[in-house]
Coordinates of C-alpha atoms (C1' of nucleotides) in Angstrom, one line a residue:
Chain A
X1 CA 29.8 -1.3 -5.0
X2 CA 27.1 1.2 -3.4
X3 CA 23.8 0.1 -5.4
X4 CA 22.6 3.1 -4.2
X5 CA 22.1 6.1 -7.2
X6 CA 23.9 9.1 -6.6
X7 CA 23.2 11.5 -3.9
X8 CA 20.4 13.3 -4.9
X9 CA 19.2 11.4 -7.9
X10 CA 16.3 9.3 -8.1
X11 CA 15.4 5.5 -9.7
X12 CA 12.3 4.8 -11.2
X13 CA 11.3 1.6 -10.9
X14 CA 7.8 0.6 -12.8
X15 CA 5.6 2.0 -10.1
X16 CA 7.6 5.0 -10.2
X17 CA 7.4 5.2 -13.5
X18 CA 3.5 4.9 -14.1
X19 CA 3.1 8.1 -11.5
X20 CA 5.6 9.8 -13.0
X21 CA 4.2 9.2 -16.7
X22 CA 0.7 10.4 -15.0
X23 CA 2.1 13.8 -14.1
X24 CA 3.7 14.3 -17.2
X25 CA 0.5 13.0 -19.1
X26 CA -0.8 16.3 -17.7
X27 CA 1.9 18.4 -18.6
X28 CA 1.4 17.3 -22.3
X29 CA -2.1 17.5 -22.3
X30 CA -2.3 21.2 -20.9
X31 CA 0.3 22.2 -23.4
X32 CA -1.7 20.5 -26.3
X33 CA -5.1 22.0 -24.8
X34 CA -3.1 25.7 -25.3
X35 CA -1.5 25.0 -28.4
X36 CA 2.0 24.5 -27.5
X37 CA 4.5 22.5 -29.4
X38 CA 7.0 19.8 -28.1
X39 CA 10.8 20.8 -28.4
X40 CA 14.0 19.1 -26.5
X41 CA 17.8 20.3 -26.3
X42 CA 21.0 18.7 -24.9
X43 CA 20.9 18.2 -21.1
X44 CA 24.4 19.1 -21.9
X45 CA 25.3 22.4 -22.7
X46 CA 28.1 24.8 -22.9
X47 CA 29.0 25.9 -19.4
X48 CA 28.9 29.6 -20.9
X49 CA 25.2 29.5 -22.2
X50 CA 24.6 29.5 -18.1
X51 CA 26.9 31.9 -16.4
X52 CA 25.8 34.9 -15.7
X53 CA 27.5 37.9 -13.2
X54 CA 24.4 38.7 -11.3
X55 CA 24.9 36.8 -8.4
X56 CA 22.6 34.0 -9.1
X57 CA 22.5 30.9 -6.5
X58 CA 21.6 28.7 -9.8
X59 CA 24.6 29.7 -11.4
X60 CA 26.8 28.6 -8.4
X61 CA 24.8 25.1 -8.2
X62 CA 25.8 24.6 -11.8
X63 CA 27.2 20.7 -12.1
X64 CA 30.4 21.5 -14.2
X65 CA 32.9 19.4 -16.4
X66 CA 35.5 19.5 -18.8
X67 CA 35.4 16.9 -21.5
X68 CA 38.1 15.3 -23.3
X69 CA 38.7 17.8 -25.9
X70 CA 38.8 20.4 -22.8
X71 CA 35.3 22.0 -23.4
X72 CA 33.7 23.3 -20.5
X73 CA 30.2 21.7 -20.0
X74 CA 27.3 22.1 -17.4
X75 CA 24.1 19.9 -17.0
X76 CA 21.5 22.4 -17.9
X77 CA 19.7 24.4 -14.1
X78 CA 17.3 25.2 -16.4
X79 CA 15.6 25.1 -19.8
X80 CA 15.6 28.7 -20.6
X81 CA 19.1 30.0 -22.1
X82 CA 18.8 26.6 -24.6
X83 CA 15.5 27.7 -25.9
X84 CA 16.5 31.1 -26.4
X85 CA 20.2 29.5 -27.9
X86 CA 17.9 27.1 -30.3
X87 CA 15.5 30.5 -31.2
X88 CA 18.6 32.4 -32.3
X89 CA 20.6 29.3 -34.3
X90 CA 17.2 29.6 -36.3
X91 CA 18.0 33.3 -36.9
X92 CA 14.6 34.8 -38.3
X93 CA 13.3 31.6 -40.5
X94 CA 11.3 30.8 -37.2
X95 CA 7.4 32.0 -37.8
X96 CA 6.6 34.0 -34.5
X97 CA 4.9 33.9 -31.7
X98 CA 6.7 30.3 -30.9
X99 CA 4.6 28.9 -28.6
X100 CA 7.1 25.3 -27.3
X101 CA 6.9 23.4 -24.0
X102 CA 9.0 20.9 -22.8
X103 CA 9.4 18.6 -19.6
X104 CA 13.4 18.7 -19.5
X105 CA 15.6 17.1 -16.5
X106 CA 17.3 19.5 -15.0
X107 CA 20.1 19.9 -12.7
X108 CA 21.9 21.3 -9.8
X109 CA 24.5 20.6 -7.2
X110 CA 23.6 21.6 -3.7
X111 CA 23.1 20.5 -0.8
X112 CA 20.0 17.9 0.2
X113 CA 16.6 18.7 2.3
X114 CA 13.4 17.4 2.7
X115 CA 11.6 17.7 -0.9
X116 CA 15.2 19.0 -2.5
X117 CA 17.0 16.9 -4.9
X118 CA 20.2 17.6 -7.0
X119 CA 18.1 16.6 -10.2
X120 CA 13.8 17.2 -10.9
X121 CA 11.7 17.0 -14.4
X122 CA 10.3 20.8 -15.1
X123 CA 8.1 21.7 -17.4
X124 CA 8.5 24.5 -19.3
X125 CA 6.1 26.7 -20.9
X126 CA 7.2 29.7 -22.9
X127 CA 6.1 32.1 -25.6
X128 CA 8.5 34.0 -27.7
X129 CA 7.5 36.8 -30.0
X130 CA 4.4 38.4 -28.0
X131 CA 5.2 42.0 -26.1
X132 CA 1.7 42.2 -24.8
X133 CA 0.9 40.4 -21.3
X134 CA -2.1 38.8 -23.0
X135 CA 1.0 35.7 -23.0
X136 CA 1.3 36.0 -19.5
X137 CA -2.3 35.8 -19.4
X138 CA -2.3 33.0 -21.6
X139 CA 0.7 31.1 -19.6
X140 CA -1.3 31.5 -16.3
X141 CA -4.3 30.3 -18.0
X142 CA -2.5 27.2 -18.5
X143 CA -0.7 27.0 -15.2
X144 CA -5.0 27.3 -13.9
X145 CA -6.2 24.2 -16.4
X146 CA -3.0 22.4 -15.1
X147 CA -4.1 22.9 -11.6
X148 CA -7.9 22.4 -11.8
X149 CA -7.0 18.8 -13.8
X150 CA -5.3 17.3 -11.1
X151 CA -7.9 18.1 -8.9
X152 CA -6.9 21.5 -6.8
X153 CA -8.7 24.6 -6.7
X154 CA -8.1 28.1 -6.6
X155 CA -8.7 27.6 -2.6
X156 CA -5.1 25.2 -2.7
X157 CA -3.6 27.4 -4.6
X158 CA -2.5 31.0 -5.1
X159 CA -0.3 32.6 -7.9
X160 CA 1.5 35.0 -7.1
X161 CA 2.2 38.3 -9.4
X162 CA 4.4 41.1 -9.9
X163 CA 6.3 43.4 -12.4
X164 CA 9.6 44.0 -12.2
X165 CA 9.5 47.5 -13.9
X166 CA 7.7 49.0 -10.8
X167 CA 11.3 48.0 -9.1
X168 CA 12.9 48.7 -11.5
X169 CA 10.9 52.9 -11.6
X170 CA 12.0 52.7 -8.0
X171 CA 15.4 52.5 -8.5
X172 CA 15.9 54.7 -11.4
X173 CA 14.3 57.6 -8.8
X174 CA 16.8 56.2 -6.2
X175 CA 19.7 56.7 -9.1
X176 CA 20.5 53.5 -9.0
X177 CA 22.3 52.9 -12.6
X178 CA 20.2 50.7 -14.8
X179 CA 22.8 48.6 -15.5
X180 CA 22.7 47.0 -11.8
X181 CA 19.1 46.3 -12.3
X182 CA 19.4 42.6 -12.9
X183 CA 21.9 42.2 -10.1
X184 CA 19.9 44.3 -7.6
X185 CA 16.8 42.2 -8.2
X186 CA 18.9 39.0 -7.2
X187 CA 19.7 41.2 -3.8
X188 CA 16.2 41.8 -3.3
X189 CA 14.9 38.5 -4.0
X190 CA 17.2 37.5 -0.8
X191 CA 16.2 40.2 1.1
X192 CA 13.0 38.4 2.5
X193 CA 15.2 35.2 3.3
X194 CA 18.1 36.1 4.6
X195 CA 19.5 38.5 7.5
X196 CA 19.7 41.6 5.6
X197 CA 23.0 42.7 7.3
X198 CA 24.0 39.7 5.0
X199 CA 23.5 41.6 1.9
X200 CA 24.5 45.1 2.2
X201 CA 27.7 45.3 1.4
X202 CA 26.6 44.0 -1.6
X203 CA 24.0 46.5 -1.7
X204 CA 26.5 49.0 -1.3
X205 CA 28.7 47.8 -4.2
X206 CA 25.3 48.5 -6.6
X207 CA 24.8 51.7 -5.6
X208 CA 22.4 50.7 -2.4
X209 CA 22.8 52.6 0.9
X210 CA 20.9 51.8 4.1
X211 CA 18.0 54.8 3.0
X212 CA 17.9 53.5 -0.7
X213 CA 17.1 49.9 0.8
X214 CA 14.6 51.2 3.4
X215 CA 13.1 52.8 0.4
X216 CA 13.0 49.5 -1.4
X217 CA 11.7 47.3 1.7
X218 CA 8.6 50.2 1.6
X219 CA 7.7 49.8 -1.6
X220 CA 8.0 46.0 -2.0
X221 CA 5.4 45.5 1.3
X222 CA 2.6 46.5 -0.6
X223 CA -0.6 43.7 -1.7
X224 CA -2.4 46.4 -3.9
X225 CA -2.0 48.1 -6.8
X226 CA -2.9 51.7 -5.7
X227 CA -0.7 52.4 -3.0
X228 CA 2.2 51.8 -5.8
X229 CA 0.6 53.2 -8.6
X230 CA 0.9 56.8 -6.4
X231 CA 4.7 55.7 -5.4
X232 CA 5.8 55.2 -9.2
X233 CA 2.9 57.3 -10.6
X234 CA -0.3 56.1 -12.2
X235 CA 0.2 55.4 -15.8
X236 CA 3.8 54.1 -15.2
X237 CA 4.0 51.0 -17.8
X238 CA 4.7 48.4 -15.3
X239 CA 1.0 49.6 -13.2
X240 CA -0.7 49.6 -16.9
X241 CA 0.5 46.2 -17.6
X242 CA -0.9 44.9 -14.4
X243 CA -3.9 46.7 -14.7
X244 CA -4.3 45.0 -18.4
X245 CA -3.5 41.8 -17.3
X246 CA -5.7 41.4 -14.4
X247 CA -8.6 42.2 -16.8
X248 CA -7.5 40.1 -19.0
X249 CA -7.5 36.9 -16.4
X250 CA -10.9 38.3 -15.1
X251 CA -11.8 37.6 -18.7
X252 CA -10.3 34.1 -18.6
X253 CA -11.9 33.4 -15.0
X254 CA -8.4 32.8 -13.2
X255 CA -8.5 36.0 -11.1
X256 CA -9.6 33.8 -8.1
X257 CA -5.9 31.8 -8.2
X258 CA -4.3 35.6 -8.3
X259 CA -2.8 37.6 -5.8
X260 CA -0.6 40.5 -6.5
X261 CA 2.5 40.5 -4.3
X262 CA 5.3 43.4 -4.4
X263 CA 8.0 41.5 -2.6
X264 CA 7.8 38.8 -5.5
X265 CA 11.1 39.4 -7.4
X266 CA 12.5 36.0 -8.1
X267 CA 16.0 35.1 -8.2
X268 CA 16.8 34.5 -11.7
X269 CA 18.4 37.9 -13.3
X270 CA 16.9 37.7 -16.6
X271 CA 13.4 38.7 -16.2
X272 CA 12.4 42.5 -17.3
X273 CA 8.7 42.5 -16.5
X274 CA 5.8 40.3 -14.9
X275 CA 7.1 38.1 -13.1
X276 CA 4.8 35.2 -11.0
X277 CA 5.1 31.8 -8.9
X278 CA 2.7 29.4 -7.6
X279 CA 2.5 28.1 -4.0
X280 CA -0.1 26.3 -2.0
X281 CA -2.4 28.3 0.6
X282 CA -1.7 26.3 3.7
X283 CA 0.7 23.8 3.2
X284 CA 4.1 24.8 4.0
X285 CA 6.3 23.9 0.5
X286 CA 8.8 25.8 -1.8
X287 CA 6.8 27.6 -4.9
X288 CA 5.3 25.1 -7.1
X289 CA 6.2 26.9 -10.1
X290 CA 7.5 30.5 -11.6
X291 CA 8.2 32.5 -14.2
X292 CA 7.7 35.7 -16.0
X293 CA 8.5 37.9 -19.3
X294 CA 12.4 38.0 -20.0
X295 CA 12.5 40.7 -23.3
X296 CA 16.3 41.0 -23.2
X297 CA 18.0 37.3 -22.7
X298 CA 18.4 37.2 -26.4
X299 CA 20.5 40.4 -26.6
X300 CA 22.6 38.8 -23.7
X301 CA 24.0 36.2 -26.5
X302 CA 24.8 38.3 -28.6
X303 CA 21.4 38.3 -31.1
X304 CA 18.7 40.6 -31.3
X305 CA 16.0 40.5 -29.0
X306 CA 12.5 39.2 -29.2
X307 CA 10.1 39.2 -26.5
X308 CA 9.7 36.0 -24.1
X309 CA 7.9 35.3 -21.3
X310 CA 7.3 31.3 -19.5
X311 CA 7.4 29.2 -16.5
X312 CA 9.2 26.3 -15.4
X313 CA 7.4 23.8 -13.2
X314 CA 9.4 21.2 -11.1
X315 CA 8.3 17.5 -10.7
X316 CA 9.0 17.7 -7.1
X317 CA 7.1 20.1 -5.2
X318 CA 4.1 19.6 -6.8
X319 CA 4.2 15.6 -6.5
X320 CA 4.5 16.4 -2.8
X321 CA 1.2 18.1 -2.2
X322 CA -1.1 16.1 -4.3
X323 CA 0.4 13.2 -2.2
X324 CA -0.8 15.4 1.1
X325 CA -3.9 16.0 -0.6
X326 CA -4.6 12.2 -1.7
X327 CA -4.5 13.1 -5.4
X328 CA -1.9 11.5 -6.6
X329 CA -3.1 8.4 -8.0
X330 CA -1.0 4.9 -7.7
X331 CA -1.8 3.4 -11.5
X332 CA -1.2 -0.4 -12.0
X333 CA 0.2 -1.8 -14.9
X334 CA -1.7 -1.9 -18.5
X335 CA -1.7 -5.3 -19.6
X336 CA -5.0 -6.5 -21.3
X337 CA -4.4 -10.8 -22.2
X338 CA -2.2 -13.2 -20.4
X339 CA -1.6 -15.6 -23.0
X340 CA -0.6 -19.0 -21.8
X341 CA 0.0 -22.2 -23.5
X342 CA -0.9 -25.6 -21.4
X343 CA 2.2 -27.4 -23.7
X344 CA 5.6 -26.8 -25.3
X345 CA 4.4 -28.0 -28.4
X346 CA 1.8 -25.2 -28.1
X347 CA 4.7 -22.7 -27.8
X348 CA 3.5 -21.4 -31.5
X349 CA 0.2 -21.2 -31.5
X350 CA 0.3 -19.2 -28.4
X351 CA 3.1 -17.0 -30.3
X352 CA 0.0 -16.4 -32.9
X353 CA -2.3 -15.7 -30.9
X354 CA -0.2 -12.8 -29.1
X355 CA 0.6 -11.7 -32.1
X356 CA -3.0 -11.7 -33.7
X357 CA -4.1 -9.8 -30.4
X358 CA -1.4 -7.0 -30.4
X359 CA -2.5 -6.3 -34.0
X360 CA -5.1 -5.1 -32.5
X361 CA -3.7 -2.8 -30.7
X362 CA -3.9 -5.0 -26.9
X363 CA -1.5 -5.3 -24.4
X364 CA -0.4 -9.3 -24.2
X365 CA 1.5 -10.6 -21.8
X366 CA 3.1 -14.2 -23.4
X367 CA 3.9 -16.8 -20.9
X368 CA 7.9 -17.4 -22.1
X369 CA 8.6 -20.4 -19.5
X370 CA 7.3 -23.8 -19.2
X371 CA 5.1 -22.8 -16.4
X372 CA 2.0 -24.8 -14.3
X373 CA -1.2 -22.7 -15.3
X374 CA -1.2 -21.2 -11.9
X375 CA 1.6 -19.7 -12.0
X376 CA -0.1 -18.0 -14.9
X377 CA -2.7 -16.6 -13.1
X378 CA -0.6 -15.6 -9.8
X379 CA 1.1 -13.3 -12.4
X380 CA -2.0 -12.1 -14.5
X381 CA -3.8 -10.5 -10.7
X382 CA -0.1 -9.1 -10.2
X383 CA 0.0 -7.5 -14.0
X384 CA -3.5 -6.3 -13.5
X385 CA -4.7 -8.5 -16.7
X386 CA -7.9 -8.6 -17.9
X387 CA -8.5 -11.4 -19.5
X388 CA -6.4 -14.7 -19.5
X389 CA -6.0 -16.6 -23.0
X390 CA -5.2 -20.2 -22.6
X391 CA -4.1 -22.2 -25.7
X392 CA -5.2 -25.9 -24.6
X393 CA -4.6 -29.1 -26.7
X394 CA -8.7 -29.9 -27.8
X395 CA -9.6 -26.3 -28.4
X396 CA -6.7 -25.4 -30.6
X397 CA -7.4 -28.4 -32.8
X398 CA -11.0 -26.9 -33.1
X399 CA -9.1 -23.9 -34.2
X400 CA -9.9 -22.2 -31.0
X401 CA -8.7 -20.8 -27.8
X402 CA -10.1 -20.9 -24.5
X403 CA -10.6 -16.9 -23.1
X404 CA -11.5 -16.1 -19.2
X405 CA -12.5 -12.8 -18.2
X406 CA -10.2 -12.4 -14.9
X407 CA -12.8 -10.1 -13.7
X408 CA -16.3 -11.8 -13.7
X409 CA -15.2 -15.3 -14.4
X410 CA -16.8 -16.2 -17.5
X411 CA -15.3 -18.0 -19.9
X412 CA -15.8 -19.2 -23.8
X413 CA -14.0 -20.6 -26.5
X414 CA -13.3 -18.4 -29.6
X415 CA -12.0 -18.4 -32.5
X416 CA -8.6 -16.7 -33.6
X417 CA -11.1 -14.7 -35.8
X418 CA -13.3 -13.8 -32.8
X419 CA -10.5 -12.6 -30.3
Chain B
rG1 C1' 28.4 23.7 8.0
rU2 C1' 26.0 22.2 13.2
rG3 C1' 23.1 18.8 15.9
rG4 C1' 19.8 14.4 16.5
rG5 C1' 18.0 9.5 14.7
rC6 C1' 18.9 5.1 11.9
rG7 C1' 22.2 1.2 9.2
rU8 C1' 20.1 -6.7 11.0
rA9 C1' 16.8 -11.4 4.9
rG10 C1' 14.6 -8.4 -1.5
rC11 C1' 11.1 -4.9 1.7
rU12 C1' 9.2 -3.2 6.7
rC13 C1' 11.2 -4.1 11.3
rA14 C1' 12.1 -7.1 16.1
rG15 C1' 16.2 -8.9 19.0
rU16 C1' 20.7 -9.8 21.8
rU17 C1' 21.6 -7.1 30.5
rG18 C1' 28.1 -9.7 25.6
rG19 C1' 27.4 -16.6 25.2
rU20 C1' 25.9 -22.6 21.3
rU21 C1' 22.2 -22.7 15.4
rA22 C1' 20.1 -14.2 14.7
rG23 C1' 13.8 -14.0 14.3
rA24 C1' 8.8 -12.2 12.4
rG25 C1' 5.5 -10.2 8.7
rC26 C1' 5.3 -9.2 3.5
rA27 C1' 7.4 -10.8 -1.1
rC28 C1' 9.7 -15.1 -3.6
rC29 C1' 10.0 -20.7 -4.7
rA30 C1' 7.9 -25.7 -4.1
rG31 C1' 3.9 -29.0 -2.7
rG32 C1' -1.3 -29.7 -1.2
rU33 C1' -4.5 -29.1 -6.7
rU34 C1' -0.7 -33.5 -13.6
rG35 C1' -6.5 -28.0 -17.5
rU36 C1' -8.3 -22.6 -14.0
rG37 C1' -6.3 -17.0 -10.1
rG38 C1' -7.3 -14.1 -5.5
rC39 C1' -8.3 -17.4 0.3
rC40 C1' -6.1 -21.3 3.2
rC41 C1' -2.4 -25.2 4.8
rU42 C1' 2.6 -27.3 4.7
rG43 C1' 7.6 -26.9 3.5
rG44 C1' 11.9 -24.2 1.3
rA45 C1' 15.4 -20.7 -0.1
rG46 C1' 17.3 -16.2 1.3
rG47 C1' 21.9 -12.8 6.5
rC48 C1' 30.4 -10.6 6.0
rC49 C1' 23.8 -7.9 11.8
rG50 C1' 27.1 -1.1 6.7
rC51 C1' 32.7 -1.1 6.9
rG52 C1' 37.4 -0.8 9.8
rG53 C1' 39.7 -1.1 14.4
rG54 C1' 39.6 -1.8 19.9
rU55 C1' 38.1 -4.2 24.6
rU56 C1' 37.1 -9.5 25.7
rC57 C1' 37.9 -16.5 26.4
rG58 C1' 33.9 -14.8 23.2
rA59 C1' 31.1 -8.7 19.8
rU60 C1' 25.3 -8.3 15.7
rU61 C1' 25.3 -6.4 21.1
rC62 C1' 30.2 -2.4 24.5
rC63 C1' 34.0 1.6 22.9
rC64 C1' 36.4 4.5 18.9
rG65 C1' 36.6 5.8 13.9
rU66 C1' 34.5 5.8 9.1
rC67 C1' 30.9 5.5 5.2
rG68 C1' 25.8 5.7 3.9
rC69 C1' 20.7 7.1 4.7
rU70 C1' 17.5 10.5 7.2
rC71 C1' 15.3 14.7 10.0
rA72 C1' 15.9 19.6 12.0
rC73 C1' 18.7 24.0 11.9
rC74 C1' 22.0 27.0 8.8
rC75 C1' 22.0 28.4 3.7
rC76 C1' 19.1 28.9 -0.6
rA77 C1' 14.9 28.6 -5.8

RNA sequence: GUGGGCGUAGCUCAGUUGGUUAGAGCACCAGGUUGUGGCCCUGGAGGCCGCGGGUUCGAUUCCCGUCGCUCACCCCA
């Protein structure tokens, strides 16, 4: 029997655990800072909620199965299609804007590298129900407070920020036909990582030839607004919304951790508009997060549309450079009182005094084995105990119990009353 | 998918030019100290040396295969 967990899972053991519980702490708090609401769906959904045509990678990495009545499954990629599945079941009881986060497990089957795992946490942030880029402002806000908590600045890290329609005002003068748009952005989302030779015949096959993608390539180089605002004219919606949302984050003091970037495109065919990830300024990792507005994925299932935008953050990338940048703390356990009882026949007034002190709320370690006291004390240093709470023969029949601080060494009896 | 590195105690690793009983540190247990921790001392337990085959009088060591882990490349959110 391999003890081992499968390729590209993780255990978390205690230690793990407390680290991991410190990230998401973070997650929860941000979201609660911003208003956000907790919401959860099946890590298993129907296989259908998550194929889409557009050439996706994520859709290929989908971990598949049939169960025994001969549904088709998948473990969910992402968190997206079962928020906007849960939005529609609700038809239009659901008071909008919905503003929900989540910190889902999410999965994929591909193959391993450094920092790449078949499985990560992500945390999702999204707003449904707002047209206006004042959410995107308001998501990037949040990405910003997320950042600057754990101790990284706007020189760590850059976001990233595009808008899809100025690609998509591109190839509408390139009569491209609209209805390759999401596919196309897929294509160009490769185009900066992978030979382009690779990709033209699929290029080709959208309406793409060699001149249309040189065309492209042009207009996705540019790191300002103005050079593209004269390519796709000057109060084309996609330059307006830019223009409105960078005031608005120079409103919210974030345009320091902004950087508009053309090529951004992302590889997920859904999104319609701004579109953004996260990465760190000199140390060389995948995007820390990403996301953007996705108006149509409701129409996609059959439902009406209502405008969405969010981001998904992973566990992994991010866990990776606060470890390079020392900020990742390493948390002991949170026990407050040992309690330890010098004799068997003390085995129930030590039970009352443990429960006495978790009435009140404190952690309390109960000794459960006939143990020598210091035993008791090897363990309290290991638990990271405060105090140790010994129930002893004479003080217990003065209705007391002997306490020592683990820290300073004092000690006093108290009373049951007094603990 | 290609190439490299590594698989020896719970963990991190040493070692064996092929030879009797495979080592260390940390961790664990016991004792020194029958009612007081961190330090120290002494002792103990713990190994199909990844798995299978080959060569050999003899393999943890050499050879072949295989599985696992890992890094780089390839590919990609």
């Amino acid at each position: 029997m391999d003890l081992a967990p499968p390729r590209g899972t993780r255990d978390f053991y205690p230690q793990d655990m407390r680290r991991r519980n410190w990230l998401f702490a973070h997650f929860h708090d941000v979201a609660r800072l911003f208003g956000f609401e907790p919401y959860d769906a099946p890590v298993l959904e129907s296989a259908g909620l998550f194929i889409r045509k557009a050439g996706e990678e994520i859709v290929d990495q989908l971990y598949t199965l049939n169960d025994k009545s001969g549904r088709h499954l998948a473990l969910r990629p992402e968190m997206t299609p079962s928020l906007a599945r849960m939005v529609l079941q609700k038809g239009g009881s659901l008071a909008l804007p919905l503003k929900w986060y989540s910190v889902p497990q999410c999965w994929r089957y591909e193959r391993m590298t450094r920092g790449r795992r078949r499985e990560h946490y992500q945390w999702n942030m999204d707003i449904v129900g707002v047209d206006s880029v004042t959410a995107e402002a308001e998501l990037l806000a949040a990405l910003v407070a997320f950042f600057e908590r754990v101790g990284l600045s706007a020189a760590d890290v850059v976001i990233k920020v595009s808008n899809r329609k100025i690609l998509q005002a591109v190839l509408e003068r390139l009569h491209v036909p609209a209805e390759h748009f999401a596919a196309v952005c897929v294509l160009v989302d490769k185009l900066e990582k992978v030979p382009r030779e690779a990709i033209m015949a699929d290029m080709a096959a959208l309406g793409l030839d060699e001149a249309k993608v040189d065309r492209v390539v042009e207009m996705t180089s540019f790191r300002a607004l103005a050079p593209l605002a004269a390519f796709v004219g000057d109060q084309h919606q996609g330059i307006r919304e830019l223009r409105r949302f960078w005031t608005l984050a120079e409103e919210y003091g974030i345009e320091d951790w902004l950087s508009f970037d053309a090529s951004l495109v992302r590889g997920l065919a859904y999104y319609t508009g701004m579109v953004f990830e996260a990465f760190s300024r000199d140390v060389s990792l995948r995007a820390l997060c990403g996301g953007g507005r996705y108006d149509h994925l409701l129409s996609t299932f059959g439902g009406k549309d209502v405008p969405a935008c969010g981001f998904g953050f992973g566990d992994a990338v991010i866990t990776e450079l606060l470890a390079e940048r020392h900020l990742l703390p390493d948390p002991g356990p949170q026990v407050d009182d040992v309690v330890f009882a010098y004799a068997p026949e003390l085995r129930g007034a030590a039970m009352q005094v443990a429960r006495r002190l978790r009435q009140q709320g404190r952690s309390v370690d109960l000794i459960l084995e006939e143990r020598r006291i210091k035993w008791a004390f090897r363990r309290a240093d290991q638990t990271g105990a405060r105090r140790m709470v010994l129930v002893a023969p004479d003080e217990w029949a003065a209705g007391q119990v002997h306490v020592k601080d683990l820290s300073t060494g004092q000690e006093q009896n108290l009373s049951l009353e007094q603990l």
